[in-house]
Short mmCIF file of N, CA and C in Angstrom, two decimals:
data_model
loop_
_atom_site.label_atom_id
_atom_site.label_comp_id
_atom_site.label_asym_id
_atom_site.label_seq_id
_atom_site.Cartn_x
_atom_site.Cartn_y
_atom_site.Cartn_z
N UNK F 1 1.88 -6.01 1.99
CA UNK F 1 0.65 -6.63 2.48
C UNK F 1 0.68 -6.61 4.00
N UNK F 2 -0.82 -6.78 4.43
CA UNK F 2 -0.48 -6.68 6.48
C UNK F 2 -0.07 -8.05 6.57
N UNK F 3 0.73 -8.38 6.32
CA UNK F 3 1.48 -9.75 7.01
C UNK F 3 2.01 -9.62 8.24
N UNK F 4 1.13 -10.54 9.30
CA UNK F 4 1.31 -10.57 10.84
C UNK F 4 2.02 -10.26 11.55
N UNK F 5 3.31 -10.80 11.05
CA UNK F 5 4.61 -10.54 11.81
C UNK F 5 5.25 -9.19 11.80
N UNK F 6 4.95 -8.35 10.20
CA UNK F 6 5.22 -6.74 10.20
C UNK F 6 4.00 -6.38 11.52
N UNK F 7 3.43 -6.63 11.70
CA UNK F 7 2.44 -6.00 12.53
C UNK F 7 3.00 -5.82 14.32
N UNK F 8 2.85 -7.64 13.94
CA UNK F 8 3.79 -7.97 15.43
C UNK F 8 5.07 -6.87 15.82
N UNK F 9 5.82 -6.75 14.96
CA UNK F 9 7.26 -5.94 14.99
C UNK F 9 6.82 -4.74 14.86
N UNK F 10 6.12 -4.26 14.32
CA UNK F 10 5.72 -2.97 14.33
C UNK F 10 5.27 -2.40 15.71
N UNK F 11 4.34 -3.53 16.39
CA UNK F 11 3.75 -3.09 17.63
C UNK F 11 4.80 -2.93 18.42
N UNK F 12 5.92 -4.27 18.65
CA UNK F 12 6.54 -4.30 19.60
C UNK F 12 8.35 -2.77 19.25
N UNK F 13 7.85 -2.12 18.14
CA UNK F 13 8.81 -0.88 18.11
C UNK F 13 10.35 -1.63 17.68
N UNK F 14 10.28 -3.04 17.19
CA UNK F 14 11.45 -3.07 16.45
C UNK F 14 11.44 -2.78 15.03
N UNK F 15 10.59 -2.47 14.65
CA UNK F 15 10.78 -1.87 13.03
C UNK F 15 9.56 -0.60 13.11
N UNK F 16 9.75 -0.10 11.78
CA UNK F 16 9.07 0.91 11.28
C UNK F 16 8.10 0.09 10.54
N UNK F 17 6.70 -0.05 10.37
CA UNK F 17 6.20 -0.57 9.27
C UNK F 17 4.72 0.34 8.54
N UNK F 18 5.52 0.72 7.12
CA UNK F 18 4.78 1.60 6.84
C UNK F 18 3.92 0.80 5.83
N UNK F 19 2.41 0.33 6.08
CA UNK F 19 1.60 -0.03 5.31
C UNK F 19 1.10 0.40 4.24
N UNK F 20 1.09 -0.72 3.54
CA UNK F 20 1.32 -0.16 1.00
C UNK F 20 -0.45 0.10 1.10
N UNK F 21 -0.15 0.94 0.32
CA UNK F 21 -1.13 1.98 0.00
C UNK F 21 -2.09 1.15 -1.37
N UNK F 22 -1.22 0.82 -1.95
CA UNK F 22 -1.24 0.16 -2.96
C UNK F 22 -2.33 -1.26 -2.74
N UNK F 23 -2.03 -1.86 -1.49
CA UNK F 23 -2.71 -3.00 -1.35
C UNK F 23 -3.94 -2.84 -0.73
N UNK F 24 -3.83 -1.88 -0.05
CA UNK F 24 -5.35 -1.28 0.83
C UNK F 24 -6.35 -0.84 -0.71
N UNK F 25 -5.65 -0.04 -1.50
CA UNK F 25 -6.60 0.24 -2.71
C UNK F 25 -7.05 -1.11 -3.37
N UNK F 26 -6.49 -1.91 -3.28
CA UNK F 26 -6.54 -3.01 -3.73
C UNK F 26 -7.83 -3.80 -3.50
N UNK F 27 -8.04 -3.75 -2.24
CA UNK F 27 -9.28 -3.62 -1.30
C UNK F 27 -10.59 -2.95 -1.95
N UNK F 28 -10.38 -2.13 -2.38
CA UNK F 28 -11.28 -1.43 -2.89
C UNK F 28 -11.70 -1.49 -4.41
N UNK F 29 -10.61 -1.89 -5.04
CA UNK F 29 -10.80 -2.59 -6.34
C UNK F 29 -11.81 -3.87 -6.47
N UNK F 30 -11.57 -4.36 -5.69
CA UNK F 30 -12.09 -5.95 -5.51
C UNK F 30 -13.69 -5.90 -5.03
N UNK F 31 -14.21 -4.43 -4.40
CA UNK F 31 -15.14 -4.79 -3.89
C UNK F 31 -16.01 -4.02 -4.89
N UNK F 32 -17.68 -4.34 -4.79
CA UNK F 32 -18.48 -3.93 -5.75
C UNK F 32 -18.19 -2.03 -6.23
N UNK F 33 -18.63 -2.40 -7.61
CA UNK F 33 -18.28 -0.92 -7.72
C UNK F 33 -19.58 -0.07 -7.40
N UNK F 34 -19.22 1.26 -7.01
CA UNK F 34 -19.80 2.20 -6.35
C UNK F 34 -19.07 3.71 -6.66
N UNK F 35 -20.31 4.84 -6.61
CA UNK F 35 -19.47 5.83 -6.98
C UNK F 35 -18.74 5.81 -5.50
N UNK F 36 -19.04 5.92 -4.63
CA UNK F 36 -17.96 5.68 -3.18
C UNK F 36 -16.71 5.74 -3.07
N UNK F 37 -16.79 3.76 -3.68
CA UNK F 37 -15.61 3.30 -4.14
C UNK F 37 -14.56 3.76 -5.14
N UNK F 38 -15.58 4.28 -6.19
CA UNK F 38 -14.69 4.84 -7.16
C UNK F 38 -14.18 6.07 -6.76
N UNK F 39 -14.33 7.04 -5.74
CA UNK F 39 -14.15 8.31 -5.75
C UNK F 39 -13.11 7.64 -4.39
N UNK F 40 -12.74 7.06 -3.48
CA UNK F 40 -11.73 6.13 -2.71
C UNK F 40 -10.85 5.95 -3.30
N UNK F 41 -10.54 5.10 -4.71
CA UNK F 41 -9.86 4.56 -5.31
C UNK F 41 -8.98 5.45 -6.34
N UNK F 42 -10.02 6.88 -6.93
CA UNK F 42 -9.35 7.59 -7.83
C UNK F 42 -8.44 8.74 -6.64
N UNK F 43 -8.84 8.94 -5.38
CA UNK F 43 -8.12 9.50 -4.51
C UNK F 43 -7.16 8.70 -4.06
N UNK F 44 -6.70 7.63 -4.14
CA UNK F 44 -5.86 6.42 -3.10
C UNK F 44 -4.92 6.84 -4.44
N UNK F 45 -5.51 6.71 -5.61
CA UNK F 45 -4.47 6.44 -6.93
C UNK F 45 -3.62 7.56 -7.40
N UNK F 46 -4.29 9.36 -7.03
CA UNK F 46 -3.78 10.24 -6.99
C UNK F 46 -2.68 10.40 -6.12
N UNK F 47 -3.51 10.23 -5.06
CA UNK F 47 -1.94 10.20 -3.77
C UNK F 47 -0.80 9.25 -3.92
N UNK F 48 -0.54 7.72 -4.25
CA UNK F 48 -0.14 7.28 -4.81
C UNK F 48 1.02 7.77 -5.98
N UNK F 49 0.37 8.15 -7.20
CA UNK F 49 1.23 8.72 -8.13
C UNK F 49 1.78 9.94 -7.62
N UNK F 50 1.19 11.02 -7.17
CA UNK F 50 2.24 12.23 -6.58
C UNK F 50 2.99 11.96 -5.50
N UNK F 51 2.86 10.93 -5.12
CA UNK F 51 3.96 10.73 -3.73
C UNK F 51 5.29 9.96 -4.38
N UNK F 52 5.02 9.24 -5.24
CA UNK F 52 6.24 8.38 -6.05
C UNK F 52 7.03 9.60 -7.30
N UNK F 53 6.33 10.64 -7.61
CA UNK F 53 6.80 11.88 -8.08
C UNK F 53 7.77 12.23 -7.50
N UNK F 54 7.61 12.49 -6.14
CA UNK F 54 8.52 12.89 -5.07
C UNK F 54 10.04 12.41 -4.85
N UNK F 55 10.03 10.75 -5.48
CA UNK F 55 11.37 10.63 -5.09
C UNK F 55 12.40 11.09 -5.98
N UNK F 56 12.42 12.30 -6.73
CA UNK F 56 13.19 12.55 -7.52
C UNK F 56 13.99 13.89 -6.66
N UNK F 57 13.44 14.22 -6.03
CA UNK F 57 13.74 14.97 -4.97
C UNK F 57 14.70 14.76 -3.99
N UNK F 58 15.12 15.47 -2.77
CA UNK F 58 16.03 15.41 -1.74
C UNK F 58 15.02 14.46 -0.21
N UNK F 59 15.46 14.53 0.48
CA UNK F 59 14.66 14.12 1.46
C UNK F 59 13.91 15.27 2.44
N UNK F 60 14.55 16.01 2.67
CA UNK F 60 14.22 17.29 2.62
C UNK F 60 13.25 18.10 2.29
N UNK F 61 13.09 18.21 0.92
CA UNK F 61 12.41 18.62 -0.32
C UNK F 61 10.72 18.02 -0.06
N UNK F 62 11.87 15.82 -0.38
CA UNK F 62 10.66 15.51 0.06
C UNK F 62 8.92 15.43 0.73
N UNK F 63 10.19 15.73 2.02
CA UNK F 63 9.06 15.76 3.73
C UNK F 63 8.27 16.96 3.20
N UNK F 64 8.88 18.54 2.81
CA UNK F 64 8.10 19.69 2.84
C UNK F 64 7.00 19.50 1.90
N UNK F 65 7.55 18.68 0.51
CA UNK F 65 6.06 18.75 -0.39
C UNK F 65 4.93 17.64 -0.12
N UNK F 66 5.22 16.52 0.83
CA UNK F 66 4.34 15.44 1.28
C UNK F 66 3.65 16.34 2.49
N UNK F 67 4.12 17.29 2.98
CA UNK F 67 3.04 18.44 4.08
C UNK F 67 2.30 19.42 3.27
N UNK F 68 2.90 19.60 2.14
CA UNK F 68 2.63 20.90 1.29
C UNK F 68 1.24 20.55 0.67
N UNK F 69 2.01 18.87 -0.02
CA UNK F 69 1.06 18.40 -1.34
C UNK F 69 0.06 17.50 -1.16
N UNK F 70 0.51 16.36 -0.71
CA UNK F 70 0.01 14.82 -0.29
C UNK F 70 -1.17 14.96 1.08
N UNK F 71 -0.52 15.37 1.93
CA UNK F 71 -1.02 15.85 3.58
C UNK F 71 -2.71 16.81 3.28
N UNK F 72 -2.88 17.26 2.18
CA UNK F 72 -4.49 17.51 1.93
C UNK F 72 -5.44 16.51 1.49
N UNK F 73 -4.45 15.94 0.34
CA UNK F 73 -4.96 14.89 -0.43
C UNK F 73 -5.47 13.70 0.93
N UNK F 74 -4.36 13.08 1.68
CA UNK F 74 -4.68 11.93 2.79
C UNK F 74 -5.22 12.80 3.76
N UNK F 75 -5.63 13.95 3.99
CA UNK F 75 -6.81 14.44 4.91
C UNK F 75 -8.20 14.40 4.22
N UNK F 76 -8.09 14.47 2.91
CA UNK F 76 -9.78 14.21 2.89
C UNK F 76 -9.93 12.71 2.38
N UNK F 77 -8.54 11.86 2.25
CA UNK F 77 -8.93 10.86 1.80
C UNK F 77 -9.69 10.15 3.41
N UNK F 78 -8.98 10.29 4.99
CA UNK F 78 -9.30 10.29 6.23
C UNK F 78 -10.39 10.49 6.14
N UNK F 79 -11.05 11.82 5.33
CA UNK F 79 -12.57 12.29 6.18
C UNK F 79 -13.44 11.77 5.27
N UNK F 80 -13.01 11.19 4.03
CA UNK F 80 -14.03 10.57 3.70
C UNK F 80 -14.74 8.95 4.18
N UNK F 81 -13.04 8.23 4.53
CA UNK F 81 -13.35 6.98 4.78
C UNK F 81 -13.94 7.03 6.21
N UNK F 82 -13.65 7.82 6.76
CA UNK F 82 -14.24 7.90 8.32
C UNK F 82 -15.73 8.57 8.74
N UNK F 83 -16.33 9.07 7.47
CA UNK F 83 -17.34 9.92 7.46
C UNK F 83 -17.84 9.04 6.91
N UNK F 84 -18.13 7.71 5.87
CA UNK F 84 -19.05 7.16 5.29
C UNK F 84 -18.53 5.61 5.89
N UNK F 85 -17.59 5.05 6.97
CA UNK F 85 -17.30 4.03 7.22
C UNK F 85 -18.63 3.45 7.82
N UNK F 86 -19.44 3.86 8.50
CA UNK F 86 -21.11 3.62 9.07
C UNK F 86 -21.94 3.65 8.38
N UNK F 87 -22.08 3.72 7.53
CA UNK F 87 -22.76 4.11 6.32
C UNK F 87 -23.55 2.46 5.68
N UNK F 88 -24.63 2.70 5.15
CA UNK F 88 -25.66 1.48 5.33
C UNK F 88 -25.16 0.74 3.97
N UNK F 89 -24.36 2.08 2.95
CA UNK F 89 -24.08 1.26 2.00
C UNK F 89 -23.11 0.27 1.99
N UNK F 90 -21.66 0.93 3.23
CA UNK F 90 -20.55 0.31 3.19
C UNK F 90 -20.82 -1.18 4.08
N UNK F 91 -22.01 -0.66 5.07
CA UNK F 91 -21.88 -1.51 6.63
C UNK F 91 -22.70 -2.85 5.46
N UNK F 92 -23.08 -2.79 4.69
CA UNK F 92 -24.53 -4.23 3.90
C UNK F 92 -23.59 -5.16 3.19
N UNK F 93 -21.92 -4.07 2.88
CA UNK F 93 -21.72 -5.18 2.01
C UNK F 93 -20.11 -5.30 2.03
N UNK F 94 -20.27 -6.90 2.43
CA UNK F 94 -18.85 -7.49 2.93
C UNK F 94 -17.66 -6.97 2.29
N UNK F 95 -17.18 -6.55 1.18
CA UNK F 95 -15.77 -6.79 0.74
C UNK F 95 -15.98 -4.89 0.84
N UNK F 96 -16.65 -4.14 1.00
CA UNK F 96 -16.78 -2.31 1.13
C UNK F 96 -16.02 -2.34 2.60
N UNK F 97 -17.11 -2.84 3.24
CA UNK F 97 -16.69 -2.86 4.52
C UNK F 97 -15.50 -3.43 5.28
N UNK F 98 -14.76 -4.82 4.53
CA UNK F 98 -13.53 -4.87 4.93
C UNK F 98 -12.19 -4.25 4.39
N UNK F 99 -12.92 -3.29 3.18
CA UNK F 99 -11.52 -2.76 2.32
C UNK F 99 -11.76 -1.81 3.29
N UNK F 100 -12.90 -0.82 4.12
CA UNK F 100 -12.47 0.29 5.06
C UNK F 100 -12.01 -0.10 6.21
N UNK F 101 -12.46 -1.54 6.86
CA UNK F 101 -11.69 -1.59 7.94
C UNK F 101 -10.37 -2.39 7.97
N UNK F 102 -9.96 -2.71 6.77
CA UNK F 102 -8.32 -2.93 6.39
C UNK F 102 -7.52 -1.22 6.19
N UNK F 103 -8.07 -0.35 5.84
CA UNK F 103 -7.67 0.75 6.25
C UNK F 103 -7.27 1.17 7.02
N UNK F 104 -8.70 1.56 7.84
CA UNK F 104 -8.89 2.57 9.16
C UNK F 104 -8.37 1.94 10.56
N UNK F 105 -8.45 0.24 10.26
CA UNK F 105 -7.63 -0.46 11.60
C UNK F 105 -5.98 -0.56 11.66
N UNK F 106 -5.41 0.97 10.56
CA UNK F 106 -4.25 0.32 9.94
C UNK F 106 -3.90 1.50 9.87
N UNK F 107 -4.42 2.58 10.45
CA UNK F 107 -4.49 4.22 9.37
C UNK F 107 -2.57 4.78 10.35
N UNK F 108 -2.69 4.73 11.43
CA UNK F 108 -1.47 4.82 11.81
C UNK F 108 -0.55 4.47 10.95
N UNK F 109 -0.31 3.33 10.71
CA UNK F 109 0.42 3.09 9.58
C UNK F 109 0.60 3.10 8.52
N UNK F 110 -0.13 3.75 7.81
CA UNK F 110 -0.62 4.48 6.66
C UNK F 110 0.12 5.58 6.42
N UNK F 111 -0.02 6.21 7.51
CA UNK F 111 0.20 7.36 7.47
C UNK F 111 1.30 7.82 7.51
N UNK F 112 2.40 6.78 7.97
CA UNK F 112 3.80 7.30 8.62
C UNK F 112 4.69 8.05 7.66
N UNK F 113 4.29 7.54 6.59
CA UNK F 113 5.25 8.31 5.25
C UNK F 113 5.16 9.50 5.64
N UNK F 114 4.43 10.40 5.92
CA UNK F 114 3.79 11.89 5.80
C UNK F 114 4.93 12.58 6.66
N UNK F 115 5.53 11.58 7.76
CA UNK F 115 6.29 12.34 8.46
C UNK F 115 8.03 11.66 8.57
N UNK F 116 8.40 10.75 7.37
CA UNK F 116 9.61 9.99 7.31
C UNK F 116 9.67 10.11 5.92
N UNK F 117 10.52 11.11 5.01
CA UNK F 117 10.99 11.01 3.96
C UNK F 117 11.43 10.03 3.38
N UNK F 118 11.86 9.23 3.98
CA UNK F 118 12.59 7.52 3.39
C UNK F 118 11.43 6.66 3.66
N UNK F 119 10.11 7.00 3.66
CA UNK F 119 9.06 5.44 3.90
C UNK F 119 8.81 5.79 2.41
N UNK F 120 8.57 4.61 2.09
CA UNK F 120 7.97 4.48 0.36
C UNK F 120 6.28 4.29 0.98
N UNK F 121 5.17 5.11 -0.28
CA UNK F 121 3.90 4.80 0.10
C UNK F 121 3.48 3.47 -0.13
N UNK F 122 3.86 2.81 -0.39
CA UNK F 122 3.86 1.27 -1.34
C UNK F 122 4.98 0.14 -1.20
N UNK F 123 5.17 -0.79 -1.67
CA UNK F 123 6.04 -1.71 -1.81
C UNK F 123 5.85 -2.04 -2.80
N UNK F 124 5.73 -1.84 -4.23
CA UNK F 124 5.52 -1.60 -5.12
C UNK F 124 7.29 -2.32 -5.88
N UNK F 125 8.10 -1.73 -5.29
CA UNK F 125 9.47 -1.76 -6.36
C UNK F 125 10.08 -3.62 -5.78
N UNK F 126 9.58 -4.09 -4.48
CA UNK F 126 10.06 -4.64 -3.87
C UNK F 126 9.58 -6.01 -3.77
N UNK F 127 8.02 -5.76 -4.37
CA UNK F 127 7.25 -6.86 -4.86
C UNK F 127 7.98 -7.22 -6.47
N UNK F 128 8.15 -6.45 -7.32
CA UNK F 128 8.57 -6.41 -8.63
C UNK F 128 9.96 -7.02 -8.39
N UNK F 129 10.79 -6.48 -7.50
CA UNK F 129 11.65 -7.30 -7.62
C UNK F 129 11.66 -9.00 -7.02
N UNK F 130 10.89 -9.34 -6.23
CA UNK F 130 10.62 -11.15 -6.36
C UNK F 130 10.06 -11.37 -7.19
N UNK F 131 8.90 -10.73 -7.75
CA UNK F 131 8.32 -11.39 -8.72
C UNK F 131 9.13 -12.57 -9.46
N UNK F 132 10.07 -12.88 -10.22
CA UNK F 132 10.41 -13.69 -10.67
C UNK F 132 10.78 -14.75 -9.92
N UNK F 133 11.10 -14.95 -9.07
CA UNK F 133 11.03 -16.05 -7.67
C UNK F 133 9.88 -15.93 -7.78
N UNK F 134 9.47 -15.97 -6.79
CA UNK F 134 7.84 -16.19 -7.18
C UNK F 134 7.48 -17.11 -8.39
N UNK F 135 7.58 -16.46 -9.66
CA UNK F 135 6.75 -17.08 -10.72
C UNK F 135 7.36 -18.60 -10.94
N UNK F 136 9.11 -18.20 -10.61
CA UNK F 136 9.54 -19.66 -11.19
C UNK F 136 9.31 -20.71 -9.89
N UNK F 137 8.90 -20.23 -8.56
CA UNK F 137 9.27 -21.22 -7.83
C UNK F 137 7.94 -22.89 -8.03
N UNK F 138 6.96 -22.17 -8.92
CA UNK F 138 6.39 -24.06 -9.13
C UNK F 138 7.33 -24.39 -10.25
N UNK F 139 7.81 -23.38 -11.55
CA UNK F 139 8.83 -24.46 -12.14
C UNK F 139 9.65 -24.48 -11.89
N UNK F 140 10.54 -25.05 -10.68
CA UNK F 140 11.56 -25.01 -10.26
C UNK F 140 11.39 -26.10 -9.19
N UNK F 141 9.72 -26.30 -8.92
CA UNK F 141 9.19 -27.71 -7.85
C UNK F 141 9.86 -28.96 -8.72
N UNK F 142 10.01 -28.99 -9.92
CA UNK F 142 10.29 -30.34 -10.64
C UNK F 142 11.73 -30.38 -11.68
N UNK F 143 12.56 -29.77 -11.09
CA UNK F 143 13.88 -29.51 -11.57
C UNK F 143 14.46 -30.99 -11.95
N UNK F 144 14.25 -32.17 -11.32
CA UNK F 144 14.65 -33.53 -11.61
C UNK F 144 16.34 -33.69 -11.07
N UNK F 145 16.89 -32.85 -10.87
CA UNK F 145 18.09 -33.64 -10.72
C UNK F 145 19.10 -32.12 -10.18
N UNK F 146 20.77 -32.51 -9.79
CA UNK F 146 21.29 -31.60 -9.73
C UNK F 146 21.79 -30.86 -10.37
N UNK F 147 22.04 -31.26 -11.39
CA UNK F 147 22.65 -30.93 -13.03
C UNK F 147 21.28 -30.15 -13.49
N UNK F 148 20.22 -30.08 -13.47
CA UNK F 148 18.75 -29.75 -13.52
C UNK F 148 18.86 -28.64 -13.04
N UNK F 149 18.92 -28.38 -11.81
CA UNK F 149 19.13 -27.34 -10.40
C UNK F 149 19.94 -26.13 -11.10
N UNK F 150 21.11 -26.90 -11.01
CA UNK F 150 22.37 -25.73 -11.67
C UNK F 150 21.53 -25.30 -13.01
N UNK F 151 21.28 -25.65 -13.92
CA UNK F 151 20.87 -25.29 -15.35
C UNK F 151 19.67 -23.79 -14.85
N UNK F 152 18.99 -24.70 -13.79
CA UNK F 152 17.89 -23.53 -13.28
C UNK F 152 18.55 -22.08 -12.82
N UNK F 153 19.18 -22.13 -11.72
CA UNK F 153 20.26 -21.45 -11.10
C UNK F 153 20.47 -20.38 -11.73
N UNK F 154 20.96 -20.93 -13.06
CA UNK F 154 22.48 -20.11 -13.97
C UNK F 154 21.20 -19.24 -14.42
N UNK F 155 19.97 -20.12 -15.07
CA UNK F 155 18.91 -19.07 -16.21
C UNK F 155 18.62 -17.82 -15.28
N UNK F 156 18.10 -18.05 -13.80
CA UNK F 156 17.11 -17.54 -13.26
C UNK F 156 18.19 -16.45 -12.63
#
């Protein structure tokens, strides 16, 4: 997700932060449907699945087929969002218009995979793995005791 502080660190060049692909489509899920949208979303979802194809590969391998393969796919996914971002349909209606400019104010970082074999397009594996934190942490707000705690601990 663009959480501030990746941003912050990103600007200031202490990290790499390669923005999930996954959550920007996400954006686009949420907002009214449209063939637009839908033709955004079935391109976000293509690139997506053939880029996670990839890690079965070398790094190497990688980089050449994300120039070969992916690198057409995120050029017209670019010319589309940038060619209809003005557009009376996207500009009328709030959640179109902020799933493109959660994009396009972001596209640098989008993009970085294309040229770093080790960026994942997504965070996808990394969300899945808190998930369970996450789910347990309201049942885990009312544990009652320390003996409670530990019992939690050991399950989780």
């Amino acid at each position: 997700d663009c959480y501030e502080a990746y941003e912050k660190m990103a600007t200031s060049g202490k990290v790499t932060w390669q923005a999930c692909f996954t959550h920007a489509r996400r954006k686009f899920i949420k907002a009214p449907e449209s063939p637009l949208n839908k033709d955004i979303i079935d391109l976000m979802s293509k690139i997506i699945h053939e880029d996670n194809q990839l890690w079965r590969f070398d790094s190497k391998t990688r980089l050449l087929k994300r120039r070969s393969e992916i690198q057409p796919m995120v050029d017209d996914l670019m010319t589309l969002l940038e060619d209809k971002k003005d557009t009376l349909a996207v500009q009328t209606c709030q959640k179109s218009s902020a799933a493109f400019n959660y994009f396009l104010s972001r596209k640098d970082n989008f993009l970085l995979f294309l040229n770093d074999p080790e960026l994942m397009i997504d965070n996808n594996l990394a969300e899945r793995a808190i998930r369970p934190i996450k789910v347990g942490l309201k049942n885990w707000l009312f544990i009652g005791s320390a003996r409670g705690g530990k019992a939690a601990a050991i399950t989780a």
